[in-house]
Amino acid sequence: MGNAQSPPADPRFVSASRAFTQNELEELKSLFMSLAAQSQNNAKHISSSVFQVYFGLNGPLGERMFDLATQNRKDQKLSFEDLVVAKATYEKGTKDEIEEFLYQLVDINDDGILGRSDLESVLIAMLDSIFSTKISGTGCNEESMSFEDFKAWCTLIPSARKFLGSLLMHPDPGRPGCQVPRLLHLENIDSSILLLRKEYAWHIGGALSQQELEEWKLLYHSALNGLSFNTFLGSISNDEGPTLLIIKDKEGYIYGGYASQPWEKHGDFYGDMKSFLFQLYPKAAIFRPTGANNNLQWGFDQGHSFTCTTFGSPSLSKTGRIYPEVIECWGVIKGSQKENQDAVKGTVLDRFKEDRHMLNMVGLANSSE
């Protein structure tokens, strides 16, 4: 009798293995053995429950990720080969391969159609994981989304894209898509008057770097400081970091912008491609610079908001006219930023042209200051 031959290796596993270094494969093998030992199946496979607990997943999203990782075998057994193939596609694939995986992931019903109910289930699971609560609006008005629609949605909701793209990492405070900055304000301020909730901060933070997600401090609030441009400037005159301007208008819409650079003396508007606009309610979206030129609209007594080619954004307000009810400004404290800033450089009006520029872009620059 001849020697029994080993079954041929799964070509998907062979190809996926090439995406990892030998050290990475050994670490994956150690992880697999540890989780398999907890799964009470002779340490040959990882069970769904152990998989979901380790990666911090639960409910429909966790079940769907396990199904994809096991290539939809429905046998509740994740092999080492499955783990390598899933992580190779999910973490080492091309941008399109990763987004195709995510598109299948959020198709919770596994019917080949990404519907609104699928997306809402994913968002509920996502935000339950981070906040134990929900965020208003999904950014999706359609009953179903094509793959191209989904990729566009990921661009508008980068925090969701970060979260969905890190699910096969062990959950810890630095896991992408899970970080929420600490919101700092004076103790005597009633937090119920603040526009910036933790859910909104998570949404905005999806467009920012890790070092910008540590602490944000309240610099100005119109209910406390008065609704005037000069008062606004005076309230933020000692802060030199990036800022977030948030507006709630009389229609109840909430939106704003992020100014990336500290204020310095400039002869004209300035800024860089890190600045962006955002919607918070009733829809949630981020609008990054497109690189196109834009003729900026200056408001007077109230303000205007129009389709903006600079950021590819629609009108942020409901009617195109802005009647502000509340305005807030938050300073973004970077990890490397000093707590004690140097003396203010230049005059107040010279130093705040970028924030004036941001006010202008959301239609609130006031020439009657």
PDB file of C-alpha atoms in Angstrom, residues 258-263 266 268-276 289 311 353-355 357-358 361:
ATOM      1  CA  TYR A 258     -13.949  72.030  10.819  1.00  0.00           C
ATOM      2  CA  ALA A 259     -11.133  74.601  10.469  1.00  0.00           C
ATOM      3  CA  SER A 260      -7.851  72.701  10.509  1.00  0.00           C
ATOM      4  CA  GLN A 261      -5.200  75.381  10.970  1.00  0.00           C
ATOM      5  CA  PRO A 262      -4.441  77.623  13.929  1.00  0.00           C
ATOM      6  CA  TRP A 263      -5.076  81.311  13.387  1.00  0.00           C
ATOM      7  CA  HIS A 266      -2.765  86.450   6.818  1.00  0.00           C
ATOM      8  CA  ASP A 268      -6.498  86.697   2.848  1.00  0.00           C
ATOM      9  CA  PHE A 269      -8.374  83.512   3.660  1.00  0.00           C
ATOM     10  CA  TYR A 270      -6.247  80.455   4.180  1.00  0.00           C
ATOM     11  CA  GLY A 271      -6.580  76.822   5.186  1.00  0.00           C
ATOM     12  CA  ASP A 272      -5.778  73.395   3.774  1.00  0.00           C
ATOM     13  CA  MET A 273      -7.403  70.263   2.428  1.00  0.00           C
ATOM     14  CA  LYS A 274      -8.038  68.966   5.948  1.00  0.00           C
ATOM     15  CA  SER A 275     -10.950  71.372   6.459  1.00  0.00           C
ATOM     16  CA  PHE A 276     -14.427  69.989   5.864  1.00  0.00           C
ATOM     17  CA  PRO A 289     -12.735  69.388  -0.143  1.00  0.00           C
ATOM     18  CA  PHE A 311     -16.797  70.578  -0.639  1.00  0.00           C
ATOM     19  CA  LYS A 353      -9.689  84.871   9.039  1.00  0.00           C
ATOM     20  CA  GLU A 354      -9.912  81.099   8.692  1.00  0.00           C
ATOM     21  CA  ASP A 355     -12.768  80.888  11.126  1.00  0.00           C
ATOM     22  CA  HIS A 357     -13.865  81.742   6.186  1.00  0.00           C
ATOM     23  CA  MET A 358     -15.626  78.766   7.822  1.00  0.00           C
ATOM     24  CA  MET A 361     -18.893  78.715   3.975  1.00  0.00           C
TER      25      MET A 361
END
